[in-house]
Structures are given as structure tokens and as C-alpha cells.
Amino acid sequence: MRLFAALPVLILAQSAAAGSTVETMSQADMMLARPSSLALAEAGRRYNSEAPVPPMCYTAIEGKHNPCYVCHQSSEDRDRPNYMGDGSLQEAYAFSDAGLVNHWTNLFVDRSAQVAAIGDDDILTYINQDNYADLPAHLAAQDWAGWMPDLQGYGEGAAAFDDVGHALDGSGWVAFVYKPQPSTFWPTNGSTDDVLIRLPQAFRTDADGLPSRDIYTANLALLELAFQDLEAISLPPVDEVEIGADIDGDGVLGIAHHIQRRDTFLGGAMHDPVTRMLYPEGTEFLHSVRYVGVSPEGEIATPHRMKELRYMVKSRFYTPSALASLYGNENQEKIDENLPRYIDLGDRGMDTGFGWTLLGFIEAADGSLRPQTNEEQFFCRGCHSTVGATLDQTWAFPRKLPGVQGWGYIDLKLMTDVPNKGQAMGEIATYLERAGGADEFRSNTEMRALWFHADGRVNHDAMAGKTVHELITPSIDRALALNKAYRVIVMEQSFVYGRDATITPPVNVHAEIDSMTAPTLPPEYRYAHDIRLEWPDAAQR
């Protein structure tokens, strides 16, 4: 597909940290100056040819702040099938010429007046409305030819699942509990979310093709073992007689509460190998990104309204050796500063080039969900194909709370701040220290007041004993303000200029990178990182 030349970029601010004058534009002027995402798509224009480079990549690192380690990792000495080897991006802004300009101009808009004009009751009413339920009918009316949302009641969140995460409608979707990735998916920075997995039909049936909940539960646990390098793990109780195998290794067929590692899956998938850190072909994920809700009890919660609905399916299985070749090609493309390429599959989504197809829906101005435009969807490739930290292009499943406790709708109260694998300090505390703040731009003043000393050191005593929910959820006032800020972006339909729910422009962000003079990070501020976690007693869970 032809790549259109980027439209002129409205650079309206420079980072104060970079020694430039901050200049903001009124919302009305900005609206008049920029075409919406839909207008660009209708005109067949590409605004940002480097849309996969997300806004946080333009953070001002000041020679010591490093939020970049979360995504960018060297492939050296790492026994996993992600060979991206992009750890050098921790050191410097290694962008193509097109990427040196920060196209995410929504970062530079002051929305204070628009936020103040939206009432608290109005935004609470809005975010508690279900905009998922009507999506299948809307798509059918458009003669939609792609994947059709098929989970009943998903807008209601946890109410659509049983106690161990299986969808009540029998669709095969399963919710799991995972630790949100720093810091974009921390609720304190503007969004709540959930992630579901569904294995192909054969993994949900017995050898005769009959549905089996027990076999499906066991196969999900085997997949978890494949990502966590464990020999055994707990799972919801299953009947080994129905499964037809002694999965816990106790020598008898009975009710099993644990499963041992094995080379192949079970039931209808008995001939499919369990491959370390790779999903079977046909594996699906569903990810809803939502506003920050407030429960009737006054607690931060997951609301009904979705900002986005993201779907991905593993459309082709690549062996580790094949992936090594694909990643080698990708690394060379980046060295040559070639612009990212893509295969647009129309209603089916966008091919990542690594065996996955991505498809996204986003809020229309009236609050309903609509298919993303080509460029809006192109943005999603940045985190699901070309970064070194993912495991088989995914983030959430490798970070699942292990065993039976981790099957169910996401609940941040179930987790404490455990470290990443190979680390001693809790992941959240580590991020605060390395990034110098609670978000990439160090603009979250509420988190700074809670978890930092006045001199900028992390206050570990204040964080001690807190659940993940207590550590990364905002106050109600902040939640409402962030919801209002995002609602303004929705009304503008200005997603190609950025989706971050900022109220005032963050200071620590570059509007343009001078590759000759931009600060780099010395070796002592660059880190190895595994997105998996050191859960206590994981094998016994």
C-alpha cells in the first residue's frame, strides 16, 4: 500500500527541559487547524509515517531518567524467542528522519478549560454507559467482513465471567489476573483495562471433538507453564478421568489441583506441541481499554464504557528459528532507517509481520465504538511487533498472577509489588526510581506526592505493604479529570495526534529531537529487564 507523505506537523511547544519556550494553543484554534482522524482517512492521507513510535519515546531523559527499559531490550544472553535487540534505544533517540519530529501534538494542548466545563456527574454517567453491547449490530449493518465481537455482556466487565475467568456465555473467552505494565496502563495515568485469552477449538475439546471445560482449563495451564519456565502449577480443580491423563503425576486418575509440565497439549490438541514462550496458531486475545471508574462505594474501579476494544489473533505460527530471521530483517530495517511497512487486511485488521493480526475499535464522537482507521491501527504495531521486551508479541499473559489465583477478572487488590524476574526490588518501586516519576514524562504530581520524598527520592517506607491497587490507582478527583480530558479528545476525534489523557501539556517531552545534541544515557542508567515477575511460591500456587 502506498505510504502518503506526512502532512505538515504543527509543532506548538518545545520541552522546557530542553531549554525551549513552552507555547500552547487554545482548543478552538487547534480544532480549526487540524483535520480529524476520520477526515484524514477519508482523504486518503497519512499524517504520521512513524505512528508506531509512541508518545513516550519523546520523553526528556536528561541523561539519567530511563522509562525506556520497560520496552526496549537487548537480545544478547536472553533465552527467549524475541530477537529484536533494541536495547540501544535506552541509550539514545535512534529515530528515522521522519521520527525526529514529535507528531503527537495532542500532548501540547491545554485542555483545562474544557475539562472544567464538564460536570462530575456528567462524566460519571457517561463512563458508566455500555458502548460495547451495540457494536456487533453496528458492524453487521456495515456488512463487516472481519472478526465480530462475540462475548455477551463484556461491557459489564467482571459480571460476564465466572469465578475462574470463564465467560458465562460459553464463547471460550477466559479472563486472567495480571500486573499492569508500567506505566501506560496504570489507572493513575488515565485508563483501566482487562485482557482475555481464547485458545482454538481443538484445545477446548476432547479427542472426539466434544467440548470439555476440564481439558480447556488444563491446556491453559500448560500454556502458562510454557511462558513461566515452571515444572508444575496449580489450576482450578479438574477431573483427570475426563481428561484421560494423570496430569498431576500422583499415579492415579482423580481430581487434580496441579498440572505438571508436558511436551504436548491435551484432548483434541494432543498432537500439538507445547512450545516455550510461543502461543499455538489460532490463539486470540481481547483487550478492552476503559475509562477510570468510580464504584458506588467510592473506590476506583473498571467502568462499563470502553475507550478501545483491541483484538489480536495468531494467524500463523513461526518457529523460533523463523522468528530469528524475521527479527533480523526488522533490525536491519531500523538500522537503514526505513519507514515501517504494513499489510492492511481491510476489515480483518493489520498484519504485524510476525504471525499476528491486529484489529482495533475506538470511540466515535457520539461515544459508540467504531473500527479504527488505517493510521489509528498502525499505531498499535509499535507495541506488538517491533519492541524487544514482549514475549510472542504480547505483554499481559506473561505477567499473569500464577496458578489458580490468576484465573478470573483482573483485580489489582490481589497483588503486591513483586519484582521482575532477576530483580530484588518491587517492579513499581523500581520503575519510579529509574524513570524519575510515575509516568514517562514525570508529570504525575499526585503519585509524586504519595511515593516520593521532597528531594526526589522514592519513599519506600510509604509504599511498603501496599497492594498494587493502592499503589497505582488515582484519587477520585484525578480520575474524573483524566476521564474528562480523554472525552475532549473523543469529541475531537483527534486520535492520530495522540491518545494520552493529558490536561495540561507535560513539560518533560521533546517536540523535536536533534540527534546531534540530544542527551543520551550512560551505561549506569541502562538496564536489563524481563517483563515476567518473581511471584512468591509460584510453583505452589
Coordinates of C-alpha atoms in Angstrom, one line a residue:
M1 CA 0.0 0.0 0.0
R2 CA 1.2 3.5 -0.8
L3 CA 2.6 5.5 2.1
F4 CA 1.3 9.1 1.9
A5 CA 3.7 11.9 2.7
A6 CA 3.2 13.3 6.2
L7 CA 1.1 16.4 6.5
P8 CA 2.8 19.5 7.9
V9 CA 3.3 19.0 11.6
L10 CA 2.0 21.6 14.0
I11 CA 4.8 21.9 16.5
L12 CA 3.3 24.1 19.1
A13 CA 5.6 23.5 22.0
Q14 CA 9.2 22.6 22.9
S15 CA 10.2 20.9 26.1
A16 CA 11.1 23.3 28.8
A17 CA 13.6 20.7 29.9
A18 CA 15.3 21.1 26.5
G19 CA 15.7 24.8 27.1
S20 CA 12.9 26.0 24.8
T21 CA 9.9 28.2 25.3
V22 CA 6.6 26.5 26.0
E23 CA 3.8 27.8 23.8
T24 CA 0.3 26.2 23.9
M25 CA -2.6 26.7 21.6
S26 CA -6.2 27.1 22.6
Q27 CA -8.5 24.1 22.0
A28 CA -10.7 26.0 19.5
D29 CA -7.6 27.1 17.4
M30 CA -6.2 23.6 17.5
M31 CA -9.6 22.1 16.3
L32 CA -9.6 24.5 13.4
A33 CA -6.0 23.8 12.4
R34 CA -6.1 20.0 12.3
P35 CA -8.2 17.6 10.4
S36 CA -9.8 14.8 12.4
S37 CA -8.6 11.1 12.2
L38 CA -11.7 10.4 10.1
A39 CA -11.2 13.3 7.8
L40 CA -7.6 12.2 7.1
A41 CA -8.7 8.7 6.4
E42 CA -11.5 9.8 4.1
A43 CA -9.0 11.9 2.2
G44 CA -6.5 9.0 2.0
R45 CA -3.8 10.9 3.8
R46 CA -1.2 9.6 6.2
Y47 CA -0.3 12.2 8.9
N48 CA 2.4 10.3 10.7
S49 CA 4.6 7.8 8.8
E50 CA 6.2 6.8 12.1
A51 CA 2.9 6.2 14.0
P52 CA 4.3 3.0 15.7
V53 CA 6.7 5.3 17.6
P54 CA 4.5 6.1 20.7
P55 CA 4.5 9.5 22.5
M56 CA 6.5 8.2 25.5
C57 CA 9.5 7.8 23.2
Y58 CA 9.9 11.5 23.1
T59 CA 10.4 11.9 26.9
A60 CA 13.3 14.1 28.0
I61 CA 15.7 11.7 29.7
E62 CA 18.1 14.4 30.9
G63 CA 21.0 11.9 31.0
K64 CA 19.6 9.9 33.9
H65 CA 15.8 9.2 33.7
N66 CA 15.1 5.9 31.9
P67 CA 11.5 4.7 31.4
C68 CA 12.6 3.2 28.1
Y69 CA 14.0 -0.1 29.7
V70 CA 10.4 -1.3 30.1
C71 CA 10.0 -1.9 26.3
H72 CA 13.5 -1.9 24.8
Q73 CA 15.8 -4.8 25.5
S74 CA 18.9 -6.4 24.0
S75 CA 18.6 -9.9 22.7
E76 CA 22.0 -10.9 23.9
D77 CA 22.2 -13.6 26.5
R78 CA 18.4 -13.9 26.6
D79 CA 16.9 -17.3 26.0
R80 CA 13.6 -16.3 24.5
P81 CA 12.1 -16.1 21.0
N82 CA 12.2 -12.3 20.8
Y83 CA 15.3 -11.4 18.9
M84 CA 14.6 -7.7 18.4
G85 CA 17.7 -6.5 20.2
D86 CA 16.6 -2.9 20.6
G87 CA 18.3 -2.1 23.9
S88 CA 20.3 0.7 22.2
L89 CA 17.0 2.7 22.3
Q90 CA 17.6 3.1 26.1
E91 CA 20.8 4.9 25.2
A92 CA 19.7 7.4 22.5
Y93 CA 16.9 8.6 20.3
A94 CA 17.7 6.4 17.4
F95 CA 14.8 7.5 15.1
S96 CA 14.5 7.8 11.4
D97 CA 14.5 11.3 10.0
A98 CA 10.6 11.3 10.0
G99 CA 10.6 10.2 13.6
L100 CA 12.8 13.0 14.8
V101 CA 9.7 15.2 14.8
N102 CA 7.1 14.5 17.6
H103 CA 3.8 14.2 15.7
W104 CA 1.9 13.6 18.9
T105 CA 0.8 17.2 19.2
N106 CA -2.2 16.4 21.5
L107 CA 0.5 16.4 24.2
F108 CA 0.9 20.2 23.7
V109 CA -2.8 21.1 24.1
D110 CA -4.0 22.8 27.3
R111 CA -7.5 21.2 28.0
S112 CA -8.0 22.9 31.4
A113 CA -11.0 25.0 30.3
Q114 CA -12.7 22.1 28.5
V115 CA -12.2 19.8 31.5
A116 CA -13.6 22.4 33.9
A117 CA -16.7 22.7 31.7
I118 CA -17.7 19.1 32.1
G119 CA -19.5 18.2 35.3
D120 CA -18.5 15.4 37.6
D121 CA -22.0 13.8 37.4
D122 CA -22.0 14.1 33.6
I123 CA -18.7 12.3 33.2
L124 CA -19.7 9.6 35.7
T125 CA -22.9 9.0 33.9
Y126 CA -21.0 8.8 30.6
I127 CA -18.4 6.3 31.6
N128 CA -20.9 4.0 33.2
Q129 CA -22.8 3.5 29.9
D130 CA -22.1 0.3 28.0
N131 CA -20.9 1.1 24.5
Y132 CA -19.9 -2.5 23.7
A133 CA -23.3 -4.1 23.6
D134 CA -24.3 -2.4 20.3
L135 CA -21.0 -2.9 18.5
P136 CA -21.9 -6.3 16.8
A137 CA -25.1 -4.9 15.4
H138 CA -23.4 -1.7 14.2
L139 CA -20.8 -3.8 12.4
A140 CA -23.3 -6.1 10.8
A141 CA -25.2 -3.1 9.4
Q142 CA -22.0 -2.1 7.7
D143 CA -21.6 -5.6 6.1
W144 CA -18.5 -6.0 8.2
A145 CA -16.3 -8.8 6.9
G146 CA -13.8 -9.1 9.8
W147 CA -13.8 -10.6 13.3
M148 CA -17.1 -10.0 15.0
P149 CA -17.2 -9.2 18.8
D150 CA -18.8 -12.4 20.2
L151 CA -18.6 -12.1 24.0
Q152 CA -22.0 -11.4 25.6
G153 CA -22.1 -8.9 28.4
Y154 CA -18.5 -7.9 28.1
G155 CA -19.4 -4.2 28.7
E156 CA -20.3 -5.1 32.2
G157 CA -16.7 -6.3 33.0
A158 CA -16.4 -8.9 35.7
A159 CA -20.1 -9.8 35.6
A160 CA -19.5 -11.6 32.2
F161 CA -17.2 -14.2 33.8
D162 CA -17.4 -16.9 36.5
D163 CA -15.0 -17.1 39.5
V164 CA -12.2 -18.6 37.5
G165 CA -12.5 -16.3 34.5
H166 CA -14.5 -18.4 32.0
A167 CA -17.0 -16.4 30.1
L168 CA -20.6 -17.2 31.2
D169 CA -21.9 -17.2 27.6
G170 CA -19.8 -20.3 26.6
S171 CA -17.8 -18.4 24.0
G172 CA -14.5 -19.7 25.3
W173 CA -13.0 -16.4 26.3
V174 CA -11.2 -16.6 29.6
A175 CA -10.2 -13.6 31.8
F176 CA -7.0 -13.6 33.8
V177 CA -5.4 -11.5 36.5
Y178 CA -2.1 -9.8 35.5
K179 CA 0.0 -7.0 36.8
P180 CA -0.4 -3.9 34.6
Q181 CA 2.7 -2.9 32.6
P182 CA 4.4 0.3 33.8
S183 CA 3.2 3.0 33.4
T184 CA 0.8 3.5 30.5
F185 CA -1.7 1.0 31.9
W186 CA -1.6 2.2 35.5
P187 CA -5.0 3.7 36.2
T188 CA -3.3 6.7 37.8
N189 CA -2.3 7.7 34.2
G190 CA -5.8 7.6 32.7
S191 CA -7.1 4.1 31.8
T192 CA -8.2 0.8 33.3
D193 CA -8.2 -2.3 31.2
D194 CA -8.6 -6.1 31.1
V195 CA -7.3 -8.9 28.9
L196 CA -8.9 -12.2 27.8
I197 CA -7.5 -15.2 26.1
R198 CA -9.1 -17.9 23.9
L199 CA -7.4 -21.0 22.6
P200 CA -8.5 -22.6 19.3
Q201 CA -11.5 -25.1 19.3
A202 CA -9.3 -28.2 19.5
F203 CA -7.8 -27.1 22.8
R204 CA -11.3 -26.8 24.2
T205 CA -12.5 -30.3 23.3
D206 CA -11.7 -34.0 24.0
A207 CA -10.2 -36.3 21.4
D208 CA -13.7 -36.9 19.9
G209 CA -14.3 -33.2 19.4
L210 CA -16.8 -32.8 22.3
P211 CA -16.5 -29.7 24.5
S212 CA -14.5 -30.2 27.7
R213 CA -14.1 -27.5 30.3
D214 CA -11.6 -29.6 32.2
I215 CA -9.4 -30.1 29.1
Y216 CA -9.5 -26.5 28.3
T217 CA -8.5 -25.5 31.8
A218 CA -5.6 -27.9 31.7
N219 CA -4.4 -26.6 28.3
L220 CA -4.5 -23.0 29.5
A221 CA -2.3 -24.1 32.5
L222 CA 0.1 -25.8 30.2
L223 CA 0.4 -22.6 28.2
E224 CA 1.1 -20.7 31.4
L225 CA 3.9 -23.2 32.2
A226 CA 5.4 -22.7 28.8
F227 CA 5.8 -18.9 29.5
Q228 CA 6.9 -19.1 33.1
D229 CA 9.5 -21.9 32.9
L230 CA 7.9 -23.8 35.8
E231 CA 7.7 -27.5 36.2
A232 CA 4.2 -27.5 37.8
I233 CA 1.5 -25.0 38.6
S234 CA -1.9 -25.0 40.3
L235 CA -5.2 -24.8 38.4
P236 CA -8.9 -24.9 39.1
P237 CA -9.9 -28.5 40.0
V238 CA -10.2 -30.7 37.0
D239 CA -11.3 -34.4 36.6
E240 CA -8.3 -36.5 35.2
V241 CA -10.8 -39.2 34.2
E242 CA -12.4 -36.8 31.8
I243 CA -9.0 -35.5 30.6
G244 CA -7.7 -39.1 30.2
A245 CA -4.3 -38.3 31.7
D246 CA -2.6 -38.2 35.0
I247 CA -1.7 -34.5 34.8
D248 CA -0.5 -34.1 38.4
G249 CA 1.8 -37.1 38.4
D250 CA 0.4 -38.8 41.5
G251 CA -0.2 -42.1 39.8
V252 CA -4.0 -42.1 39.9
L253 CA -6.8 -40.5 38.0
G254 CA -8.7 -38.3 40.3
I255 CA -9.5 -34.6 40.9
A256 CA -6.3 -32.7 40.1
H257 CA -5.4 -29.3 41.6
H258 CA -1.9 -29.1 39.9
I259 CA -0.5 -29.9 36.5
Q260 CA 3.0 -30.9 35.6
R261 CA 4.8 -29.7 32.5
R262 CA 4.5 -31.9 29.4
D263 CA 5.5 -31.8 25.8
T264 CA 2.1 -31.8 24.1
F265 CA -1.3 -30.3 24.9
L266 CA -4.3 -32.4 25.8
G267 CA -7.6 -33.6 24.3
G268 CA -8.3 -32.5 20.8
A269 CA -4.9 -30.8 20.8
M270 CA -3.0 -33.9 21.9
H271 CA -0.7 -33.7 18.8
D272 CA 0.1 -30.0 19.2
P273 CA 3.5 -29.4 20.9
V274 CA 3.9 -27.1 23.9
T275 CA 6.4 -24.6 22.6
R276 CA 8.3 -22.5 25.1
M277 CA 7.1 -18.9 25.1
L278 CA 5.0 -19.2 21.9
Y279 CA 1.2 -19.5 21.6
P280 CA -0.4 -22.0 19.3
E281 CA -1.7 -20.9 15.9
G282 CA -5.2 -19.5 16.3
T283 CA -4.8 -18.1 19.8
E284 CA -6.9 -15.0 20.3
F285 CA -6.6 -12.1 22.8
L286 CA -9.2 -9.5 23.6
H287 CA -8.2 -6.3 25.4
S288 CA -10.6 -3.6 26.5
V289 CA -9.1 -0.2 27.4
R290 CA -11.6 1.7 29.6
Y291 CA -12.1 4.9 31.5
V292 CA -11.2 5.1 35.2
G293 CA -14.4 4.2 37.0
V294 CA -15.6 5.0 40.5
S295 CA -17.7 2.4 42.3
P296 CA -20.8 3.2 44.4
E297 CA -18.6 2.7 47.4
G298 CA -16.3 5.4 46.2
E299 CA -13.4 3.2 45.1
I300 CA -11.5 3.3 41.8
A301 CA -13.0 0.5 39.6
T302 CA -13.4 -0.7 36.0
P303 CA -16.5 1.1 34.4
H304 CA -18.7 -0.1 31.5
R305 CA -17.5 2.3 28.8
M306 CA -14.6 1.3 26.6
K307 CA -12.2 3.7 25.1
E308 CA -10.9 1.0 22.8
L309 CA -11.5 -2.7 22.1
R310 CA -8.4 -4.4 20.8
Y311 CA -8.3 -7.9 19.2
M312 CA -5.4 -9.9 18.1
V313 CA -5.2 -13.4 16.6
K314 CA -2.2 -15.6 15.9
S315 CA -2.8 -16.2 12.3
R316 CA 0.5 -18.0 11.6
F317 CA 2.9 -20.0 13.8
Y318 CA 6.6 -19.3 13.3
T319 CA 9.3 -21.5 14.9
P320 CA 11.9 -19.8 17.0
S321 CA 14.4 -20.1 14.1
A322 CA 12.0 -18.5 11.7
L323 CA 11.3 -15.7 14.2
A324 CA 15.1 -15.1 14.5
S325 CA 15.2 -14.4 10.8
L326 CA 12.2 -12.1 10.8
Y327 CA 13.6 -10.1 13.7
G328 CA 16.9 -9.9 11.9
N329 CA 15.2 -8.4 8.9
E330 CA 13.4 -5.9 11.2
N331 CA 16.6 -4.9 12.9
Q332 CA 18.2 -4.2 9.6
E333 CA 15.2 -2.1 8.5
K334 CA 15.7 0.0 11.6
I335 CA 19.5 0.3 11.0
D336 CA 18.7 1.5 7.5
E337 CA 16.1 4.0 8.9
N338 CA 13.4 2.6 6.6
L339 CA 9.9 3.7 7.4
P340 CA 7.7 0.9 8.9
R341 CA 5.8 -1.1 6.4
Y342 CA 2.5 -3.0 6.9
I343 CA -0.1 -5.2 5.3
D344 CA -3.6 -3.8 5.6
L345 CA -6.1 -6.6 5.6
G346 CA -9.2 -4.4 5.5
D347 CA -11.9 -5.4 7.9
R348 CA -9.6 -8.2 9.2
G349 CA -7.1 -5.8 10.6
M350 CA -3.4 -5.3 10.1
D351 CA -0.7 -8.0 9.8
T352 CA 2.3 -7.4 12.1
G353 CA 4.7 -9.4 10.0
F354 CA 5.4 -11.8 12.9
G355 CA 2.4 -14.1 12.7
W356 CA -0.2 -11.9 14.4
T357 CA -3.2 -9.9 13.0
L358 CA -4.3 -6.8 15.0
L359 CA -7.7 -5.2 14.8
G360 CA -9.0 -2.3 16.9
F361 CA -12.2 -0.3 17.6
I362 CA -12.2 3.1 19.2
E363 CA -14.8 5.6 20.4
A364 CA -16.7 7.7 17.8
A365 CA -17.6 11.2 18.7
D366 CA -21.0 10.1 19.9
G367 CA -19.5 7.5 22.3
S368 CA -20.2 4.4 20.2
L369 CA -17.3 2.1 19.2
R370 CA -16.2 2.2 15.5
P371 CA -13.4 0.5 13.6
Q372 CA -10.1 2.3 13.8
T373 CA -8.8 4.0 10.7
N374 CA -5.7 2.6 9.0
E375 CA -3.4 5.1 10.7
E376 CA -5.1 4.7 14.1
Q377 CA -4.5 0.9 13.8
F378 CA -0.9 1.4 12.5
F379 CA -0.1 3.0 15.9
C380 CA -0.8 -0.4 17.6
R381 CA 2.1 -2.1 15.8
G382 CA 4.6 -0.1 17.9
C383 CA 4.0 -2.2 20.9
H384 CA 3.1 -5.6 19.3
S385 CA 5.7 -6.2 16.7
T386 CA 8.9 -4.1 17.0
V387 CA 10.0 -3.9 20.6
G388 CA 12.4 -6.2 22.4
A389 CA 10.6 -6.8 25.7
T390 CA 7.5 -8.7 24.6
L391 CA 7.0 -12.5 24.6
D392 CA 5.5 -13.7 21.4
Q393 CA 4.3 -10.1 20.8
T394 CA 2.3 -10.0 24.0
W395 CA 2.5 -8.2 27.4
A396 CA -0.2 -9.3 29.7
F397 CA -0.2 -13.1 29.7
P398 CA 3.5 -13.5 30.7
R399 CA 2.6 -11.2 33.6
K400 CA -0.3 -13.3 34.9
L401 CA -0.7 -14.0 38.6
P402 CA 0.4 -17.6 38.6
G403 CA -1.8 -20.6 39.1
V404 CA -5.4 -20.8 40.2
Q405 CA -5.3 -17.3 41.8
G406 CA -4.6 -15.8 38.4
W407 CA -7.8 -17.1 36.7
G408 CA -10.6 -14.6 36.9
Y409 CA -11.3 -11.0 36.0
I410 CA -8.5 -8.6 36.8
D411 CA -8.3 -7.4 40.4
L412 CA -5.4 -5.2 41.4
K413 CA -6.1 -5.9 45.1
L414 CA -4.9 -9.5 44.7
M415 CA -1.3 -8.4 44.0
T416 CA 1.6 -6.8 45.8
D417 CA 4.6 -5.1 44.2
V418 CA 6.6 -8.2 43.3
P419 CA 9.9 -7.7 41.4
N420 CA 10.6 -8.5 37.8
K421 CA 12.5 -11.8 37.2
G422 CA 16.1 -11.4 38.3
Q423 CA 15.4 -8.3 40.4
A424 CA 15.1 -7.8 44.1
M425 CA 13.1 -4.6 44.4
G426 CA 9.4 -4.4 43.5
E427 CA 8.7 -3.5 39.9
I428 CA 6.6 -0.4 40.7
A429 CA 9.3 1.0 43.1
T430 CA 12.0 0.1 40.5
Y431 CA 10.2 2.0 37.8
L432 CA 9.7 5.1 40.0
E433 CA 13.4 5.1 40.7
R434 CA 14.6 4.5 37.1
A435 CA 12.0 6.8 35.4
G436 CA 12.2 9.5 38.0
G437 CA 8.4 9.7 38.1
A438 CA 5.2 7.7 37.8
D439 CA 4.9 8.2 34.1
E440 CA 7.3 8.6 31.2
F441 CA 7.0 12.4 31.3
R442 CA 7.3 12.7 35.1
S443 CA 4.1 14.8 35.1
N444 CA 2.0 12.8 37.6
T445 CA 2.2 15.1 40.5
E446 CA -0.3 13.1 42.6
M447 CA 2.0 10.0 42.6
R448 CA 5.0 12.2 43.3
A449 CA 3.3 13.5 46.4
L450 CA 2.4 10.0 47.5
W451 CA 5.5 7.9 46.8
F452 CA 8.4 10.4 46.6
H453 CA 10.3 12.4 49.2
A454 CA 10.6 16.1 48.6
D455 CA 14.1 15.7 47.4
G456 CA 13.0 13.3 44.6
R457 CA 14.0 10.0 46.2
V458 CA 11.4 7.2 46.2
N459 CA 9.7 6.9 49.6
H460 CA 9.9 3.1 50.0
D461 CA 8.5 3.2 53.6
A462 CA 5.3 4.8 52.3
M463 CA 5.0 2.1 49.6
A464 CA 5.6 -0.8 52.0
G465 CA 2.8 -3.3 52.4
K466 CA 0.5 -1.7 49.8
T467 CA -1.4 -3.6 47.2
V468 CA -0.9 -2.9 43.5
H469 CA -4.4 -1.3 43.7
E470 CA -3.3 1.1 46.4
L471 CA 0.0 2.0 44.6
I472 CA -1.2 2.8 41.1
T473 CA -4.8 4.0 41.3
P474 CA -5.6 7.7 41.4
S475 CA -7.8 9.8 43.7
I476 CA -11.4 10.2 42.6
D477 CA -10.7 13.9 41.6
R478 CA -7.8 12.9 39.4
A479 CA -9.7 10.0 37.8
L480 CA -12.6 12.3 36.9
A481 CA -10.2 15.0 35.5
L482 CA -8.4 12.4 33.3
N483 CA -11.8 11.0 32.1
K484 CA -12.9 14.5 31.1
A485 CA -9.6 15.2 29.2
Y486 CA -10.0 12.0 27.2
R487 CA -13.6 12.8 26.5
V488 CA -12.5 16.0 24.9
I489 CA -10.1 14.0 22.6
V490 CA -13.0 11.7 21.7
M491 CA -15.3 14.6 20.7
E492 CA -12.5 16.0 18.5
Q493 CA -11.7 12.5 17.0
S494 CA -8.1 13.6 17.1
F495 CA -6.5 10.2 17.9
V496 CA -3.8 10.5 15.2
Y497 CA -2.4 13.3 17.3
G498 CA -2.3 11.3 20.5
R499 CA -4.5 9.4 22.9
D500 CA -2.9 10.4 26.2
A501 CA -5.4 11.9 28.6
T502 CA -3.4 15.0 29.5
I503 CA -5.0 18.1 31.0
T504 CA -2.1 20.5 30.7
P505 CA 1.0 19.9 28.5
P506 CA 3.7 17.8 30.2
V507 CA 6.9 19.6 30.5
N508 CA 9.4 16.8 30.1
V509 CA 8.7 16.0 26.4
H510 CA 10.6 16.9 23.3
A511 CA 8.6 18.3 20.4
E512 CA 11.6 17.6 18.1
I513 CA 14.8 15.6 18.5
D514 CA 18.2 16.9 17.5
S515 CA 20.1 13.7 17.0
M516 CA 23.4 15.5 17.3
T517 CA 22.7 17.2 20.6
A518 CA 20.0 15.2 22.4
P519 CA 21.2 13.8 25.8
T520 CA 22.0 10.1 25.9
L521 CA 22.0 7.7 28.9
P522 CA 25.4 6.5 30.2
P523 CA 25.8 2.7 30.9
E524 CA 24.9 3.0 34.6
Y525 CA 21.4 4.2 33.7
R526 CA 20.7 1.4 31.2
Y527 CA 19.1 -1.9 32.4
A528 CA 18.3 -5.5 31.5
H529 CA 14.7 -6.3 32.0
D530 CA 12.3 -9.3 31.9
I531 CA 8.6 -8.4 31.8
R532 CA 7.8 -11.6 33.7
L533 CA 7.6 -11.4 37.5
E534 CA 9.1 -13.1 40.6
W535 CA 5.8 -14.2 42.1
P536 CA 6.4 -15.8 45.6
D537 CA 6.0 -19.6 45.6
A538 CA 4.8 -19.6 42.0
A539 CA 5.2 -23.3 41.6
Q540 CA 2.9 -24.0 44.6
R541 CA 0.1 -21.6 43.6

